[in-house]
């Protein structure tokens, strides 16, 4: 009953069902730990909220091109947004990574707790090094972290071109996945590239309206 009241309280605060489920999973993980160290005899049942399946929210070719043509947006951010779209990493992963030869090594401190490696061409290597310099020399923002700074700069760009409000920085990661599938990358190779713990997570990108996707990415 306490869990049900907590779930209701999170909903009243205006949190989405996905965010509420993240909180519930965190509590369930805590209970599992207490069970393992003999602080509990059993785990209370925690009911996840039902969330309807939705298609990935991505940035179309026309939208991305419009962002690249914004006069007020510094070229550094344009290069940075291109970098994230081309390699599909999570926002903070390049910040914790190092460049070794032609590869960036993402440590096991990332979300899935598994390290992975991504090969970069020379232009992307240059952008990665530029990002590292920017981080080391101060990112010139009153926001708390460079993650917030980049994310909010991208959201500002999206609003400037009149994109749907549902689109945000993480949409670049979705865009990477959709583009890779159009280009013929297998779902299993895409899983490795994105660092998903299960191919089930990756399969959401294969359940899309192919006609609409083709219209949204005419350059591929």
Coordinates of C-alpha atoms in Angstrom, one line a residue:
X1 CA 0.0 0.0 0.0
X2 CA 2.9 2.4 0.7
X3 CA 4.3 1.6 -2.8
X4 CA 1.0 2.4 -4.4
X5 CA 0.8 5.7 -2.5
X6 CA 4.4 6.5 -3.5
X7 CA 3.5 5.8 -7.2
X8 CA 0.4 8.0 -7.0
X9 CA 2.5 10.8 -5.3
X10 CA 5.1 10.7 -8.2
X11 CA 2.2 11.0 -10.7
X12 CA 0.8 14.0 -8.9
X13 CA 4.2 15.6 -9.1
X14 CA 3.9 15.4 -12.9
X15 CA 6.5 12.7 -13.6
X16 CA 6.0 10.6 -16.7
X17 CA 5.3 6.8 -16.4
X18 CA 8.7 6.0 -17.7
X19 CA 10.3 8.2 -15.0
X20 CA 8.1 6.7 -12.3
X21 CA 9.1 3.2 -13.4
X22 CA 12.8 4.2 -13.1
X23 CA 12.1 5.2 -9.4
X24 CA 10.3 1.9 -8.8
X25 CA 13.1 -0.1 -10.3
X26 CA 15.6 1.6 -8.1
X27 CA 13.6 0.7 -5.0
X28 CA 13.2 -2.9 -6.3
X29 CA 17.0 -3.1 -6.7
X30 CA 17.4 -1.9 -3.1
X31 CA 15.0 -4.5 -1.8
X32 CA 16.9 -7.2 -3.8
X33 CA 20.1 -6.1 -2.0
X34 CA 18.4 -6.2 1.4
X35 CA 17.2 -9.7 0.6
X36 CA 20.8 -10.8 -0.4
X37 CA 22.3 -9.5 2.9
X38 CA 19.5 -11.1 4.9
X39 CA 17.8 -7.8 5.9
X40 CA 14.5 -9.0 4.3
X41 CA 12.8 -12.4 4.1
X42 CA 11.0 -11.6 0.9
X43 CA 10.6 -8.7 -1.5
X44 CA 7.3 -6.7 -1.6
X45 CA 5.6 -6.8 -5.0
X46 CA 6.2 -3.6 -6.9
X47 CA 4.0 -3.1 -9.9
X48 CA 5.5 -1.2 -12.9
X49 CA 3.2 1.2 -14.7
X50 CA 2.1 0.1 -18.1
X51 CA 3.7 2.2 -20.8
X52 CA 2.4 2.0 -24.4
X53 CA 5.1 1.2 -27.0
X54 CA 6.1 4.3 -28.9
X55 CA 8.4 4.7 -31.9
X56 CA 11.8 6.2 -31.4
X57 CA 11.9 10.0 -31.5
X58 CA 14.5 11.0 -34.0
X59 CA 15.8 14.1 -35.9
X60 CA 14.9 14.1 -39.6
X61 CA 17.4 15.1 -42.3
X62 CA 15.6 18.3 -42.9
X63 CA 15.5 19.2 -39.2
X64 CA 19.2 18.5 -38.8
X65 CA 20.1 20.5 -41.8
X66 CA 18.0 23.4 -40.5
X67 CA 20.0 23.3 -37.2
X68 CA 23.2 23.3 -39.2
X69 CA 22.0 26.5 -41.0
X70 CA 21.2 28.5 -37.8
X71 CA 23.1 31.8 -37.9
X72 CA 23.2 32.2 -34.1
X73 CA 24.5 28.7 -33.3
X74 CA 28.3 28.5 -33.0
X75 CA 30.0 26.1 -35.4
X76 CA 31.5 24.2 -32.4
X77 CA 28.0 23.1 -31.4
X78 CA 27.1 22.2 -34.9
X79 CA 30.2 19.9 -35.1
X80 CA 29.3 18.5 -31.7
X81 CA 25.8 17.7 -32.7
X82 CA 27.0 16.0 -35.8
X83 CA 29.5 14.0 -33.8
X84 CA 26.7 12.6 -31.5
X85 CA 24.5 11.8 -34.4
X86 CA 27.2 9.9 -36.2
X87 CA 28.3 7.7 -33.4
X88 CA 25.2 7.3 -31.3
X89 CA 26.8 7.6 -27.8
X90 CA 25.0 8.7 -24.7
X91 CA 25.5 12.3 -23.8
X92 CA 28.1 11.8 -21.1
X93 CA 30.0 8.8 -22.7
X94 CA 32.6 10.9 -24.7
X95 CA 33.3 12.9 -21.6
X96 CA 34.5 9.7 -19.8
X97 CA 36.2 8.2 -22.8
X98 CA 39.8 8.4 -24.2
X99 CA 41.0 8.3 -27.8
X100 CA 43.4 5.3 -28.5
X101 CA 44.5 5.4 -32.1
X102 CA 41.4 5.5 -34.2
X103 CA 39.1 4.3 -31.4
X104 CA 37.5 5.8 -28.4
X105 CA 37.4 3.6 -25.4
X106 CA 34.2 4.0 -23.3
X107 CA 34.8 2.6 -19.8
X108 CA 32.5 0.3 -17.9
X109 CA 31.3 3.2 -15.7
X110 CA 28.8 4.0 -18.5
X111 CA 25.0 3.2 -18.0
X112 CA 25.2 -0.5 -18.9
X113 CA 28.4 -1.1 -16.8
X114 CA 30.1 -2.6 -19.9
X115 CA 33.0 -1.0 -21.7
X116 CA 32.9 -0.7 -25.5
X117 CA 35.0 0.7 -28.3
X118 CA 33.9 2.9 -31.2
X119 CA 36.1 3.5 -34.3
X120 CA 36.2 7.1 -35.5
X121 CA 37.3 8.6 -38.8
X122 CA 39.7 11.6 -38.8
X123 CA 37.0 14.3 -38.9
X124 CA 35.2 12.7 -35.9
X125 CA 38.5 12.3 -34.0
X126 CA 39.1 16.0 -34.5
X127 CA 35.7 16.8 -33.0
X128 CA 36.3 14.4 -30.1
X129 CA 39.6 16.2 -29.3
X130 CA 37.9 19.6 -29.6
X131 CA 35.3 18.4 -27.1
X132 CA 38.0 17.3 -24.7
X133 CA 39.7 20.6 -24.9
X134 CA 36.4 22.4 -24.4
X135 CA 35.8 20.3 -21.2
X136 CA 39.3 20.9 -19.8
X137 CA 39.3 24.7 -20.5
X138 CA 35.9 25.4 -19.1
X139 CA 32.7 25.2 -21.1
X140 CA 31.7 28.8 -20.4
X141 CA 28.2 28.1 -18.9
X142 CA 26.4 29.1 -15.8
X143 CA 24.7 25.6 -15.9
X144 CA 25.9 23.0 -13.4
X145 CA 27.4 20.5 -15.8
X146 CA 28.6 20.4 -19.5
X147 CA 25.9 17.7 -20.0
X148 CA 23.2 20.2 -19.2
X149 CA 24.9 22.9 -21.3
X150 CA 25.0 20.7 -24.4
X151 CA 21.6 19.3 -23.9
X152 CA 19.9 22.7 -23.4
X153 CA 21.8 24.2 -26.3
X154 CA 20.4 21.5 -28.6
X155 CA 16.9 22.0 -27.2
X156 CA 17.2 25.7 -27.9
X157 CA 18.2 24.9 -31.5
X158 CA 15.3 22.5 -31.9
X159 CA 12.8 25.1 -30.7
X160 CA 14.4 27.7 -33.0
X161 CA 13.6 25.5 -36.0
X162 CA 10.1 24.7 -34.8
X163 CA 10.7 21.0 -34.1
X164 CA 8.2 19.0 -32.0
X165 CA 8.6 19.6 -28.3
X166 CA 9.0 15.9 -27.7
X167 CA 12.4 16.0 -29.4
X168 CA 15.5 16.5 -27.3
X169 CA 19.2 15.7 -27.2
X170 CA 18.7 12.0 -26.7
X171 CA 16.9 12.0 -30.1
X172 CA 20.3 12.2 -31.7
X173 CA 21.0 8.7 -30.3
X174 CA 17.7 7.5 -31.8
X175 CA 18.6 9.1 -35.0
X176 CA 21.9 7.2 -35.2
X177 CA 20.1 3.9 -34.7
X178 CA 17.5 4.6 -37.3
X179 CA 20.0 5.7 -39.9
X180 CA 22.2 2.6 -39.2
X181 CA 19.3 0.3 -39.8
X182 CA 18.4 2.1 -43.1
X183 CA 22.0 1.7 -44.2
X184 CA 21.7 -2.1 -43.6
X185 CA 23.4 -2.6 -40.2
X186 CA 22.1 -5.7 -38.5
X187 CA 20.1 -5.4 -35.3
X188 CA 22.9 -7.4 -33.5
X189 CA 25.7 -5.2 -34.7
X190 CA 23.6 -2.1 -33.8
X191 CA 23.2 -3.6 -30.3
X192 CA 27.0 -3.6 -29.9
X193 CA 27.4 -0.1 -31.3
X194 CA 24.9 1.3 -28.9
X195 CA 26.0 -0.6 -25.9
X196 CA 22.6 -2.1 -25.1
X197 CA 22.7 -5.0 -22.6
X198 CA 20.0 -6.9 -24.6
X199 CA 19.0 -7.0 -28.2
X200 CA 15.4 -6.6 -27.1
X201 CA 16.2 -3.0 -26.3
X202 CA 17.6 -2.5 -29.8
X203 CA 14.6 -4.1 -31.5
X204 CA 12.4 -1.1 -30.8
X205 CA 14.2 0.6 -33.7
X206 CA 13.0 -2.1 -36.1
X207 CA 9.3 -1.5 -35.4
X208 CA 8.8 1.7 -37.4
X209 CA 6.8 3.0 -40.3
X210 CA 9.2 2.4 -43.1
X211 CA 7.5 4.8 -45.5
X212 CA 7.7 7.6 -43.0
X213 CA 11.3 6.8 -42.2
X214 CA 12.2 6.8 -45.9
X215 CA 10.6 10.2 -46.3
X216 CA 12.4 11.6 -43.2
X217 CA 15.9 10.4 -44.4
X218 CA 16.0 11.1 -48.2
X219 CA 19.8 11.5 -48.2
X220 CA 20.3 7.8 -47.3

